[in-house]
Amino acid sequence: MNPAQITEAPVPVAAGDGAARGGYILAEAHDADLAAAAPDVILVAAGGEVPTALDARRILQREGIATRVVSMPCAAWFHRQSSAYRDAVLPPGAPATVSVGAAAEVGRYQLLGGTGEHVCLDHFDTDTPGQGLYGHHGLTPERVAAAARASLSRTTERGRR
């Protein structure tokens, strides 16, 4: 299978220099009144996984969990940015972070912190049924949302200790 054929979904891209900086905020977290809010959860995705992260954000936002989506086309470029830029995109105090990727965990481990989660597709095959490669292998918005809840839960537990 050609990796370029992994997704048929259009991949949203932000205007400006965010992609050239390796990572940028694609969708901001909102509170129940739809005002910008500090994120409870940050979903970090790249390429074809961005639509899955955006769908997971919709699920989490409906549950009242303020969720930011960060597009991270190149973690190496992102790490070269100033700490002020990196901290603005991925605030160090964010309660939970989830990396969403198709064989792309590398370079994102250090972004997750102690309570972070990976939702990763680490193998491919050509016998994928109709629901598509991601759905067939469990890289779904529901699984990403569950990982976000788990990460957030661990943060809450740490806060009670």
CSV table of C-alpha atoms in Angstrom, one decimal:
chain,number,residue,atom,x,y,z
A,1,MET,CA,0.0,0.0,0.0
A,2,ASN,CA,1.2,3.5,-0.9
A,3,PRO,CA,1.4,5.6,2.4
A,4,ALA,CA,0.0,8.5,0.4
A,5,GLN,CA,-3.2,6.5,0.0
A,6,ILE,CA,-3.8,5.9,3.7
A,7,THR,CA,-6.6,8.5,3.9
A,8,GLU,CA,-9.1,9.9,1.5
A,9,ALA,CA,-10.1,12.7,3.8
A,10,PRO,CA,-9.0,16.2,2.9
A,11,VAL,CA,-6.4,17.4,5.4
A,12,PRO,CA,-7.1,20.9,6.8
A,13,VAL,CA,-4.2,23.3,6.8
A,14,ALA,CA,-3.8,26.6,8.5
A,15,ALA,CA,-2.9,29.8,6.8
A,16,GLY,CA,0.4,31.5,7.7
A,17,ASP,CA,3.7,30.0,8.7
A,18,GLY,CA,2.5,27.3,11.2
A,19,ALA,CA,3.4,24.4,9.0
A,20,ALA,CA,6.8,25.8,8.3
A,21,ARG,CA,7.3,26.0,12.1
A,22,GLY,CA,6.6,22.3,12.4
A,23,GLY,CA,3.4,22.6,14.5
A,24,TYR,CA,0.5,25.0,15.1
A,25,ILE,CA,-2.9,25.3,16.7
A,26,LEU,CA,-5.4,24.1,14.1
A,27,ALA,CA,-8.5,24.2,16.3
A,28,GLU,CA,-8.7,26.1,19.6
A,29,ALA,CA,-10.3,24.8,22.8
A,30,HIS,CA,-13.7,26.3,23.8
A,31,ASP,CA,-15.8,26.3,26.9
A,32,ALA,CA,-19.5,25.5,27.1
A,33,ASP,CA,-20.3,29.1,25.9
A,34,LEU,CA,-18.0,28.6,22.9
A,35,ALA,CA,-15.5,31.2,24.2
A,36,ALA,CA,-11.8,30.4,23.9
A,37,ALA,CA,-10.6,28.4,26.9
A,38,ALA,CA,-7.5,26.9,28.3
A,39,PRO,CA,-7.3,23.4,26.9
A,40,ASP,CA,-8.1,20.4,29.2
A,41,VAL,CA,-6.8,18.2,26.4
A,42,ILE,CA,-4.5,18.7,23.5
A,43,LEU,CA,-4.6,16.3,20.5
A,44,VAL,CA,-1.5,16.3,18.4
A,45,ALA,CA,-1.8,15.0,14.9
A,46,ALA,CA,-0.3,15.3,11.4
A,47,GLY,CA,-1.4,14.6,7.9
A,48,GLY,CA,-4.2,12.2,7.4
A,49,GLU,CA,-4.8,11.8,11.2
A,50,VAL,CA,-5.9,15.4,11.5
A,51,PRO,CA,-9.5,14.7,10.5
A,52,THR,CA,-9.7,11.9,13.2
A,53,ALA,CA,-8.3,14.4,15.8
A,54,LEU,CA,-10.9,17.0,14.8
A,55,ASP,CA,-13.7,14.5,15.1
A,56,ALA,CA,-12.4,13.4,18.5
A,57,ARG,CA,-12.3,17.1,19.5
A,58,ARG,CA,-16.0,17.4,18.5
A,59,ILE,CA,-16.9,14.4,20.8
A,60,LEU,CA,-14.9,15.8,23.7
A,61,GLN,CA,-16.2,19.4,23.3
A,62,ARG,CA,-19.8,18.0,23.4
A,63,GLU,CA,-18.8,16.4,26.8
A,64,GLY,CA,-17.6,19.8,28.1
A,65,ILE,CA,-13.9,18.9,27.8
A,66,ALA,CA,-12.1,21.9,26.3
A,67,THR,CA,-10.0,20.4,23.5
A,68,ARG,CA,-7.3,21.9,21.3
A,69,VAL,CA,-6.0,20.3,18.1
A,70,VAL,CA,-2.4,20.9,17.1
A,71,SER,CA,-1.3,20.0,13.7
A,72,MET,CA,2.3,18.7,13.9
A,73,PRO,CA,3.6,18.1,10.4
A,74,CYS,CA,7.3,18.0,11.6
A,75,ALA,CA,8.2,17.5,15.2
A,76,ALA,CA,11.9,18.2,14.5
A,77,TRP,CA,11.0,21.6,13.0
A,78,PHE,CA,8.7,22.3,16.0
A,79,HIS,CA,11.5,21.5,18.5
A,80,ARG,CA,13.7,24.1,16.7
A,81,GLN,CA,11.2,26.9,17.5
A,82,SER,CA,11.6,29.3,20.5
A,83,SER,CA,10.4,27.9,23.8
A,84,ALA,CA,7.8,30.8,23.8
A,85,TYR,CA,6.3,29.5,20.6
A,86,ARG,CA,6.4,25.9,21.7
A,87,ASP,CA,4.8,26.8,25.0
A,88,ALA,CA,2.1,28.8,23.3
A,89,VAL,CA,1.1,25.9,21.1
A,90,LEU,CA,1.6,23.1,23.7
A,91,PRO,CA,1.3,24.8,27.1
A,92,PRO,CA,3.5,22.9,29.6
A,93,GLY,CA,0.7,22.9,32.2
A,94,ALA,CA,-2.0,21.4,29.9
A,95,PRO,CA,-3.7,18.6,31.9
A,96,ALA,CA,-3.7,16.0,29.1
A,97,THR,CA,-2.0,15.4,25.7
A,98,VAL,CA,-2.7,12.7,23.1
A,99,SER,CA,-0.6,12.0,20.1
A,100,VAL,CA,-2.6,10.7,17.1
A,101,GLY,CA,-0.6,9.1,14.4
A,102,ALA,CA,-0.2,6.5,11.7
A,103,ALA,CA,3.3,5.0,12.5
A,104,ALA,CA,4.3,8.5,13.6
A,105,GLU,CA,4.9,8.2,17.4
A,106,VAL,CA,8.6,9.0,16.8
A,107,GLY,CA,9.4,12.6,17.7
A,108,ARG,CA,6.3,13.1,19.8
A,109,TYR,CA,7.1,11.2,23.0
A,110,GLN,CA,8.7,14.2,24.6
A,111,LEU,CA,5.6,16.3,23.8
A,112,LEU,CA,3.3,14.2,25.9
A,113,GLY,CA,4.5,14.6,29.5
A,114,GLY,CA,3.9,12.0,32.2
A,115,THR,CA,0.1,11.6,31.6
A,116,GLY,CA,0.2,11.6,27.7
A,117,GLU,CA,-1.3,8.9,25.5
A,118,HIS,CA,-0.5,7.6,22.1
A,119,VAL,CA,-3.2,6.4,19.7
A,120,CYS,CA,-1.1,5.0,16.9
A,121,LEU,CA,-1.6,2.8,13.8
A,122,ASP,CA,1.7,1.0,13.7
A,123,HIS,CA,1.0,-1.5,10.9
A,124,PHE,CA,-0.6,-1.5,7.5
A,125,ASP,CA,-2.1,-4.2,5.3
A,126,THR,CA,-3.7,-4.3,1.9
A,127,ASP,CA,-6.8,-6.4,3.0
A,128,THR,CA,-8.6,-3.5,4.6
A,129,PRO,CA,-12.4,-3.8,4.5
A,130,GLY,CA,-14.8,-1.1,3.5
A,131,GLN,CA,-14.6,1.1,6.7
A,132,GLY,CA,-11.1,2.1,5.7
A,133,LEU,CA,-7.6,1.5,7.1
A,134,TYR,CA,-8.0,3.7,10.2
A,135,GLY,CA,-11.3,2.2,11.3
A,136,HIS,CA,-10.2,-1.3,10.6
A,137,HIS,CA,-7.2,-0.9,12.9
A,138,GLY,CA,-8.8,1.2,15.6
A,139,LEU,CA,-7.5,4.6,14.8
A,140,THR,CA,-10.9,6.2,15.3
A,141,PRO,CA,-12.2,9.4,16.9
A,142,GLU,CA,-13.9,7.4,19.6
A,143,ARG,CA,-10.6,5.7,20.6
A,144,VAL,CA,-8.8,9.1,20.5
A,145,ALA,CA,-11.5,10.6,22.8
A,146,ALA,CA,-11.2,7.6,25.1
A,147,ALA,CA,-7.4,8.0,25.3
A,148,ALA,CA,-7.9,11.7,26.1
A,149,ARG,CA,-10.3,10.9,28.9
A,150,ALA,CA,-7.9,8.4,30.3
A,151,SER,CA,-5.0,10.9,30.2
A,152,LEU,CA,-7.2,13.5,31.8
A,153,SER,CA,-8.2,11.1,34.5
A,154,ARG,CA,-4.6,10.3,35.4
A,155,THR,CA,-3.9,14.0,35.7
A,156,THR,CA,-7.0,14.4,38.0
A,157,GLU,CA,-5.8,11.5,40.1
A,158,ARG,CA,-2.3,13.0,40.5
A,159,GLY,CA,-3.9,16.3,41.6
A,160,ARG,CA,-5.7,14.5,44.5
A,161,ARG,CA,-2.5,12.9,45.9
